[in-house]
Amino acid sequence: MREEKFYEIRTADGSVTLYSELYNEAMHTRDGAYTEAIIKHVLPSKVLERNDRILRVLDVGFGIGYNVIALLSNFLMNHNGRFLEVISIEKNPEALRMVDCPFDDEKKYLYGLIKHLLQTPNIIEENFSVTLFVGDARAIVQTLPDFHFHAIFHDPYSPAKNPELWTVDFFRQLHRTLSDDGILTTYSSAPQVRMALLEANFLLGKAPGMGKKREGTLAAKKEIIQPLPDEALSNLRAHKRAVPYRDETLSASREEILHRFSLERTKRFE
């Protein structure tokens, strides 16, 4: 795999994002990178509304840390004596090194803490901890405990560019680690993604859109989210792109996954 190079883009809310030349896309929407973390993940996950003494969140695709910063910032406004445990996964943490602190309020302190993850795998404060696992999320997630997380923020690069993290098999691992009353959030509503979540035994719901991006997807084990209507599910199953990515060994290359996807889709609609 060639070296990943980035360049910086300022977004509509004043925060910056990075454009990856390797994946040929930006990490966030240009309509507001930091705002996206709140609208697409923190709020729809409802994790901060829970009364549990310890809240546990898995963040797949740490990037430059906005999901974690948004979660921590909102949590600390009203933690009520609870403790927040965040586990994040990132293949290339060097992106974080490239971004100077984009905040000039209380989040500046939090971003400074997050930067320490470049030197140490975890930070522990009075009311929260953050652990960063570096490597292939497919391997790392297999080491995580069952029924552990109250929320999963699924935020890799797009399905077409990073199909390794959008397969039925990877979603089955996320399903295993999610608590029975937990919620998975993701910005994607692509037919192949929603079908993969269905095959992984998730119930599906609609998540908010933002700017030019259409709705995202919520997923849960039980009907604790507003489920997609039957008509929407019927339309999904009939959609020509509703063939999920597959990676039974959780180790296939991007090219292998996309090739199998193309073959399965051709066979289904030939």
Coordinates of N, CA, C and O in Angstrom, one line a residue, residues 120-210:
T120 N 1.2 8.0 23.2 CA 0.7 7.0 24.1 C -0.6 6.5 23.6 O -1.4 7.2 23.0
P121 N -0.9 5.2 23.9 CA -2.1 4.6 23.4 C -3.4 5.0 24.1 O -4.5 4.7 23.6
N122 N -3.3 5.6 25.2 CA -4.5 6.0 25.9 C -4.3 7.2 26.8 O -3.1 7.5 27.3
I123 N -5.4 7.9 27.1 CA -5.4 9.0 28.0 C -6.5 8.7 29.0 O -7.6 8.3 28.6
I124 N -6.2 9.0 30.3 CA -7.2 8.8 31.3 C -7.4 10.0 32.1 O -6.4 10.5 32.7
E125 N -8.6 10.6 32.2 CA -8.9 11.7 33.0 C -9.9 11.3 34.1 O -10.3 10.2 34.1
E126 N -10.3 12.3 34.9 CA -11.2 12.0 36.0 C -12.5 11.4 35.5 O -13.1 10.4 36.1
N127 N -13.1 11.9 34.4 CA -14.4 11.5 34.0 C -14.4 10.7 32.6 O -15.5 10.3 32.2
F128 N -13.3 10.5 32.0 CA -13.3 9.8 30.7 C -11.9 9.2 30.4 O -10.9 9.6 31.0
S129 N -11.9 8.3 29.5 CA -10.7 7.7 29.0 C -10.8 7.6 27.5 O -11.9 7.4 27.0
V130 N -9.7 7.7 26.8 CA -9.7 7.5 25.3 C -8.5 6.5 25.0 O -7.4 6.8 25.4
T131 N -8.8 5.5 24.3 CA -7.8 4.5 23.9 C -7.8 4.5 22.4 O -8.8 4.3 21.7
L132 N -6.6 4.6 21.7 CA -6.5 4.6 20.3 C -5.7 3.3 19.9 O -4.6 3.1 20.3
F133 N -6.4 2.4 19.2 CA -5.8 1.2 18.6 C -5.4 1.6 17.1 O -6.2 2.0 16.3
V134 N -4.2 1.3 16.8 CA -3.6 1.6 15.5 C -3.5 0.3 14.7 O -2.8 -0.6 15.2
G135 N -4.1 0.3 13.5 CA -4.0 -0.9 12.7 C -5.2 -1.1 11.9 O -6.1 -0.3 11.8
D136 N -5.3 -2.3 11.3 CA -6.5 -2.7 10.5 C -7.7 -3.0 11.5 O -7.6 -3.9 12.3
A137 N -8.7 -2.2 11.3 CA -9.9 -2.4 12.2 C -10.5 -3.8 12.1 O -11.1 -4.2 13.1
R138 N -10.3 -4.5 11.0 CA -10.9 -5.8 10.9 C -10.2 -6.8 11.9 O -10.9 -7.6 12.4
A139 N -9.0 -6.6 12.1 CA -8.3 -7.4 13.1 C -8.5 -7.0 14.5 O -8.8 -7.8 15.4
I140 N -8.5 -5.7 14.7 CA -8.7 -5.1 16.0 C -10.0 -5.4 16.6 O -10.2 -5.8 17.8
V141 N -11.1 -5.3 15.8 CA -12.4 -5.4 16.3 C -12.7 -6.9 16.8 O -13.5 -7.1 17.7
Q142 N -11.9 -7.8 16.2 CA -12.1 -9.2 16.7 C -11.6 -9.4 18.1 O -11.9 -10.5 18.7
T143 N -10.8 -8.5 18.6 CA -10.3 -8.7 20.0 C -11.2 -8.0 21.0 O -10.9 -8.1 22.2
L144 N -12.2 -7.3 20.6 CA -13.0 -6.5 21.5 C -14.1 -7.4 22.1 O -14.6 -8.3 21.4
P145 N -14.6 -7.0 23.3 CA -15.6 -7.9 24.0 C -17.0 -7.9 23.4 O -17.4 -6.9 22.8
D146 N -17.7 -8.9 23.7 CA -19.1 -9.0 23.3 C -20.0 -8.0 24.0 O -19.7 -7.7 25.2
F147 N -21.0 -7.5 23.4 CA -22.1 -6.7 24.1 C -21.5 -5.5 24.9 O -22.1 -5.1 25.9
H148 N -20.5 -4.9 24.4 CA -19.7 -4.0 25.3 C -20.1 -2.5 25.1 O -20.2 -1.7 26.0
F149 N -20.4 -2.1 23.8 CA -20.5 -0.7 23.5 C -21.9 -0.2 23.4 O -22.8 -0.9 22.9
H150 N -22.2 0.9 24.0 CA -23.5 1.5 24.0 C -23.7 2.3 22.7 O -24.9 2.6 22.3
A151 N -22.7 2.6 22.0 CA -22.7 3.3 20.7 C -21.5 3.0 19.9 O -20.4 2.8 20.4
I152 N -21.7 2.9 18.6 CA -20.6 2.7 17.6 C -20.7 3.8 16.6 O -21.8 3.9 15.9
F153 N -19.7 4.6 16.5 CA -19.6 5.6 15.4 C -18.8 4.9 14.3 O -17.6 4.7 14.4
H154 N -19.5 4.6 13.2 CA -18.9 4.0 12.0 C -18.6 5.0 11.0 O -19.4 5.5 10.3
D155 N -17.3 5.4 10.9 CA -16.9 6.6 10.1 C -15.6 6.4 9.3 O -14.7 7.2 9.3
P156 N -15.5 5.3 8.5 CA -14.4 5.2 7.6 C -14.5 6.0 6.4 O -15.5 6.7 6.2
Y157 N -13.6 5.9 5.5 CA -13.8 6.5 4.1 C -15.0 5.8 3.5 O -15.5 4.8 4.0
S158 N -15.4 6.3 2.4 CA -16.7 5.9 1.7 C -16.6 4.4 1.3 O -15.5 3.9 1.1
P159 N -17.8 3.8 1.2 CA -17.8 2.4 0.8 C -17.0 2.0 -0.4 O -16.3 1.0 -0.5
A160 N -17.1 2.8 -1.5 CA -16.5 2.5 -2.7 C -15.0 2.6 -2.6 O -14.2 1.9 -3.3
K161 N -14.5 3.5 -1.7 CA -13.0 3.7 -1.5 C -12.4 2.8 -0.4 O -11.2 2.5 -0.5
N162 N -13.2 2.4 0.5 CA -12.7 1.7 1.7 C -13.7 0.5 2.0 O -14.1 0.4 3.1
P163 N -13.9 -0.4 1.0 CA -14.9 -1.4 1.2 C -14.6 -2.4 2.3 O -15.5 -3.1 2.8
E164 N -13.3 -2.5 2.7 CA -12.9 -3.4 3.7 C -13.7 -3.3 5.0 O -13.9 -4.2 5.8
L165 N -14.1 -2.0 5.3 CA -14.8 -1.7 6.5 C -16.4 -1.6 6.4 O -17.0 -1.1 7.3
W166 N -16.9 -2.1 5.2 CA -18.3 -2.0 5.0 C -18.9 -3.3 4.6 O -19.9 -3.4 3.9
T167 N -18.3 -4.4 5.0 CA -18.7 -5.7 4.5 C -19.7 -6.3 5.5 O -19.7 -5.9 6.7
V168 N -20.4 -7.3 5.1 CA -21.3 -8.1 6.0 C -20.5 -8.6 7.2 O -20.9 -8.6 8.3
D169 N -19.3 -9.1 6.9 CA -18.5 -9.8 7.9 C -18.0 -8.9 8.9 O -17.9 -9.2 10.1
F170 N -17.6 -7.7 8.5 CA -17.1 -6.7 9.5 C -18.3 -6.2 10.3 O -18.2 -6.0 11.6
F171 N -19.5 -6.0 9.7 CA -20.6 -5.5 10.5 C -21.1 -6.6 11.4 O -21.6 -6.3 12.5
R172 N -20.9 -7.9 11.1 CA -21.2 -8.9 12.1 C -20.3 -8.8 13.4 O -20.8 -9.1 14.5
Q173 N -19.1 -8.4 13.2 CA -18.2 -8.2 14.3 C -18.7 -7.0 15.1 O -18.7 -7.0 16.4
L174 N -19.1 -5.9 14.5 CA -19.7 -4.8 15.2 C -21.0 -5.1 15.9 O -21.2 -4.7 17.0
H175 N -21.8 -5.9 15.3 CA -23.0 -6.4 15.9 C -22.7 -7.2 17.2 O -23.4 -7.0 18.2
R176 N -21.7 -8.0 17.2 CA -21.3 -8.8 18.3 C -20.8 -7.9 19.5 O -21.1 -8.1 20.7
T177 N -20.1 -6.8 19.2 CA -19.6 -5.9 20.2 C -20.6 -4.9 20.8 O -20.4 -4.3 21.8
L178 N -21.7 -4.7 20.1 CA -22.7 -3.7 20.5 C -23.6 -4.3 21.6 O -24.0 -5.4 21.5
S179 N -23.9 -3.4 22.5 CA -24.9 -3.9 23.6 C -26.2 -4.1 23.0 O -26.6 -3.6 21.9
D180 N -27.1 -4.8 23.7 CA -28.4 -5.1 23.2 C -29.3 -3.9 23.0 O -30.2 -3.9 22.1
D181 N -29.0 -2.8 23.7 CA -29.7 -1.6 23.6 C -28.8 -0.4 23.0 O -29.1 0.7 23.3
G182 N -27.8 -0.8 22.3 CA -26.9 0.2 21.7 C -27.3 0.6 20.3 O -28.1 -0.1 19.7
I183 N -26.7 1.6 19.8 CA -27.0 2.2 18.4 C -25.7 2.4 17.7 O -24.7 2.9 18.2
L184 N -25.7 1.9 16.4 CA -24.6 2.2 15.5 C -25.0 3.4 14.6 O -26.2 3.4 14.1
T185 N -24.1 4.3 14.4 CA -24.4 5.4 13.5 C -23.4 5.4 12.4 O -22.2 5.1 12.5
T186 N -23.9 5.8 11.2 CA -23.0 6.0 10.0 C -23.6 7.0 9.1 O -24.8 7.1 9.0
Y187 N -22.7 7.6 8.4 CA -23.2 8.7 7.4 C -23.7 8.1 6.1 O -24.4 8.7 5.4
S188 N -23.4 6.8 5.9 CA -23.8 6.2 4.6 C -25.2 5.7 4.6 O -25.7 5.1 5.5
S189 N -25.9 5.8 3.4 CA -27.2 5.2 3.2 C -27.1 4.4 1.9 O -28.2 4.1 1.3
A190 N -25.9 4.1 1.4 CA -25.8 3.3 0.2 C -26.5 2.0 0.3 O -26.4 1.3 1.3
P191 N -27.1 1.5 -0.8 CA -27.9 0.3 -0.8 C -27.0 -0.9 -0.3 O -27.5 -1.8 0.4
Q192 N -25.8 -1.0 -0.8 CA -24.9 -2.1 -0.5 C -24.5 -2.1 1.0 O -24.3 -3.1 1.6
V193 N -24.5 -0.9 1.6 CA -24.2 -0.8 3.0 C -25.4 -1.2 3.9 O -25.3 -2.0 4.8
R194 N -26.6 -0.7 3.5 CA -27.8 -1.1 4.3 C -28.1 -2.6 4.1 O -28.5 -3.2 5.1
M195 N -27.8 -3.2 3.0 CA -28.0 -4.6 2.8 C -27.0 -5.4 3.6 O -27.4 -6.4 4.2
A196 N -25.8 -4.9 3.7 CA -24.8 -5.6 4.5 C -25.2 -5.5 6.0 O -25.1 -6.5 6.7
L197 N -25.7 -4.4 6.5 CA -26.2 -4.3 7.9 C -27.3 -5.2 8.1 O -27.4 -5.9 9.2
L198 N -28.2 -5.3 7.2 CA -29.4 -6.3 7.3 C -28.9 -7.7 7.4 O -29.4 -8.5 8.3
E199 N -28.0 -8.1 6.6 CA -27.4 -9.5 6.6 C -26.7 -9.7 7.9 O -26.6 -10.9 8.3
A200 N -26.1 -8.7 8.5 CA -25.4 -8.8 9.8 C -26.4 -8.8 11.0 O -26.0 -8.8 12.1
N201 N -27.7 -8.8 10.6 CA -28.8 -8.9 11.7 C -29.1 -7.7 12.4 O -29.5 -7.7 13.5
F202 N -28.8 -6.5 11.8 CA -29.2 -5.2 12.4 C -30.6 -4.8 11.9 O -31.0 -5.2 10.8
L203 N -31.3 -4.1 12.8 CA -32.5 -3.4 12.3 C -32.0 -2.0 11.9 O -31.0 -1.5 12.4
L204 N -32.7 -1.4 10.9 CA -32.2 -0.2 10.2 C -33.2 1.0 10.5 O -34.4 0.8 10.5
G205 N -32.6 2.1 10.6 CA -33.3 3.4 10.7 C -32.6 4.5 10.0 O -31.5 4.3 9.5
K206 N -33.3 5.6 9.8 CA -32.8 6.7 9.1 C -32.1 7.7 10.1 O -32.6 8.0 11.1
A207 N -30.9 8.1 9.7 CA -30.1 9.1 10.4 C -30.1 10.5 9.7 O -30.4 10.5 8.5
P208 N -29.9 11.6 10.4 CA -30.0 12.9 9.8 C -29.0 13.1 8.6 O -27.9 12.5 8.7
G209 N -29.3 13.8 7.6 CA -28.4 14.3 6.6 C -27.8 15.6 7.0 O -28.1 16.2 8.1
M210 N -26.9 16.1 6.2 CA -26.3 17.4 6.5 C -25.8 18.0 5.2 O -25.1 17.4 4.4

